Amino acid sequence: MSVPLVHLTRLFQLLSERKFAEAERILERITERMKRSGLQEFNRGYLEALSGIVLTYRSGGESYEFFSNLDLNDTEALKRHYLDFKQNSENPLHADYDRGYFTALADYMRVVLRTVKGKNEDEG
């Protein structure tokens, strides 16, 4: 099930602004929306990935190697991560849970890339 890009963008924007209570409300909306579709394992993986991202921001990211080393100014690396997550999300050899998890990470990278591109265009 596809989550509207506007919800994901808002979630990640709130996280970057450290507005965790509002971010949790957006995550709850996403959770309720996903519960209505029938893809239980996919949705569980997707939601656990989003919850992990929220936890990473809330804890400052020190204990999560990938996110703490993510350079938001390196668009080429961001694109590589996005493509890697997207490829894993489409791999039929992965279980539904794993595909959901990788889909959430790919969606996160897609929003980050759009945000970075928008900032670069505003500055340029």
Tab-separated table of C-alpha atoms in Angstrom:
chain	number	residue	atom	x	y	z
A	1	MET	CA	0.000	0.000	0.000
A	2	SER	CA	1.284	3.398	-0.909
A	3	VAL	CA	1.452	6.119	1.716
A	4	PRO	CA	0.747	9.621	0.385
A	5	LEU	CA	4.004	11.474	-0.161
A	6	VAL	CA	2.576	14.483	1.669
A	7	HIS	CA	2.278	12.434	4.901
A	8	LEU	CA	5.832	11.143	4.627
A	9	THR	CA	7.210	14.566	3.782
A	10	ARG	CA	5.426	16.071	6.770
A	11	LEU	CA	6.606	13.260	9.069
A	12	PHE	CA	10.255	13.707	8.099
A	13	GLN	CA	9.982	17.507	8.215
A	14	LEU	CA	8.632	17.339	11.764
A	15	LEU	CA	11.377	14.920	12.761
A	16	SER	CA	14.092	17.186	11.380
A	17	GLU	CA	12.536	20.041	13.392
A	18	ARG	CA	12.489	17.725	16.456
A	19	LYS	CA	8.697	18.079	16.839
A	20	PHE	CA	8.214	14.530	18.013
A	21	ALA	CA	4.646	14.745	19.337
A	22	GLU	CA	3.381	16.026	15.989
A	23	ALA	CA	5.482	13.471	14.117
A	24	GLU	CA	3.973	10.687	16.235
A	25	ARG	CA	0.475	11.889	15.279
A	26	ILE	CA	1.378	11.735	11.578
A	27	LEU	CA	2.813	8.247	12.108
A	28	GLU	CA	-0.457	7.229	13.786
A	29	ARG	CA	-2.425	8.509	10.764
A	30	ILE	CA	-0.188	6.492	8.458
A	31	THR	CA	-0.662	3.428	10.693
A	32	GLU	CA	-4.462	3.752	10.651
A	33	ARG	CA	-4.479	4.169	6.887
A	34	MET	CA	-2.290	1.101	6.391
A	35	LYS	CA	-4.411	-1.046	8.717
A	36	ARG	CA	-7.280	-0.687	6.242
A	37	SER	CA	-5.341	-2.404	3.457
A	38	GLY	CA	-4.827	-6.154	3.480
A	39	LEU	CA	-1.041	-6.371	3.319
A	40	GLN	CA	-0.330	-7.271	6.944
A	41	GLU	CA	3.329	-8.353	6.780
A	42	PHE	CA	4.309	-5.691	4.244
A	43	ASN	CA	2.628	-3.016	6.371
A	44	ARG	CA	4.262	-4.315	9.548
A	45	GLY	CA	7.712	-4.034	7.945
A	46	TYR	CA	6.913	-0.583	6.572
A	47	LEU	CA	5.616	0.728	9.894
A	48	GLU	CA	8.499	-0.745	11.884
A	49	ALA	CA	10.971	0.982	9.563
A	50	LEU	CA	9.153	4.305	10.033
A	51	SER	CA	9.078	3.750	13.794
A	52	GLY	CA	12.812	3.058	13.690
A	53	ILE	CA	13.419	6.307	11.827
A	54	VAL	CA	11.358	8.191	14.433
A	55	LEU	CA	13.321	6.503	17.233
A	56	THR	CA	16.603	7.405	15.529
A	57	TYR	CA	15.694	11.086	15.378
A	58	ARG	CA	14.354	11.037	18.929
A	59	SER	CA	17.557	9.476	20.299
A	60	GLY	CA	19.841	11.795	18.351
A	61	GLY	CA	20.943	9.079	15.917
A	62	GLU	CA	24.172	8.145	17.702
A	63	SER	CA	23.298	4.478	18.076
A	64	TYR	CA	22.154	3.979	14.488
A	65	GLU	CA	25.218	3.816	12.280
A	66	PHE	CA	23.502	4.310	8.920
A	67	PHE	CA	21.560	7.434	9.854
A	68	SER	CA	24.353	9.028	11.881
A	69	ASN	CA	26.738	8.672	8.906
A	70	LEU	CA	24.246	9.874	6.302
A	71	ASP	CA	25.587	12.996	4.568
A	72	LEU	CA	22.554	14.977	3.435
A	73	ASN	CA	24.738	17.094	1.146
A	74	ASP	CA	26.021	14.114	-0.873
A	75	THR	CA	23.200	13.699	-3.381
A	76	GLU	CA	25.039	10.970	-5.292
A	77	ALA	CA	25.283	8.820	-2.150
A	78	LEU	CA	21.636	9.561	-1.330
A	79	LYS	CA	20.645	8.416	-4.827
A	80	ARG	CA	22.687	5.208	-4.435
A	81	HIS	CA	21.009	4.461	-1.102
A	82	TYR	CA	17.594	5.179	-2.614
A	83	LEU	CA	18.236	2.842	-5.560
A	84	ASP	CA	19.589	0.124	-3.261
A	85	PHE	CA	16.547	0.295	-0.968
A	86	LYS	CA	14.188	0.425	-3.953
A	87	GLN	CA	15.846	-2.621	-5.531
A	88	ASN	CA	15.515	-4.561	-2.273
A	89	SER	CA	11.880	-3.489	-1.921
A	90	GLU	CA	11.109	-5.003	-5.326
A	91	ASN	CA	13.096	-8.221	-4.865
A	92	PRO	CA	10.659	-11.168	-5.043
A	93	LEU	CA	13.069	-13.295	-2.982
A	94	HIS	CA	12.499	-11.082	0.061
A	95	ALA	CA	9.579	-11.743	2.395
A	96	ASP	CA	6.674	-9.275	2.457
A	97	TYR	CA	7.906	-7.852	5.779
A	98	ASP	CA	11.353	-7.134	4.289
A	99	ARG	CA	9.880	-5.562	1.169
A	100	GLY	CA	7.754	-3.295	3.354
A	101	TYR	CA	10.772	-2.349	5.449
A	102	PHE	CA	12.894	-1.509	2.398
A	103	THR	CA	9.989	0.372	0.800
A	104	ALA	CA	9.791	2.665	3.840
A	105	LEU	CA	13.545	3.297	3.679
A	106	ALA	CA	13.317	3.993	-0.070
A	107	ASP	CA	10.425	6.397	0.567
A	108	TYR	CA	12.490	8.117	3.268
A	109	MET	CA	15.439	8.532	0.885
A	110	ARG	CA	13.107	9.815	-1.846
A	111	VAL	CA	11.755	12.523	0.482
A	112	VAL	CA	15.283	13.418	1.640
A	113	LEU	CA	16.419	13.740	-1.981
A	114	ARG	CA	13.468	15.976	-2.873
A	115	THR	CA	14.124	18.132	0.181
A	116	VAL	CA	17.837	18.460	-0.599
A	117	LYS	CA	17.127	19.262	-4.254
A	118	GLY	CA	14.577	21.895	-3.200
A	119	LYS	CA	17.057	23.534	-0.816
A	120	ASN	CA	19.785	23.527	-3.471
A	121	GLU	CA	17.426	25.182	-5.972
A	122	ASP	CA	16.443	27.820	-3.406
A	123	GLU	CA	20.107	28.597	-2.684
A	124	GLY	CA	21.178	28.580	-6.339
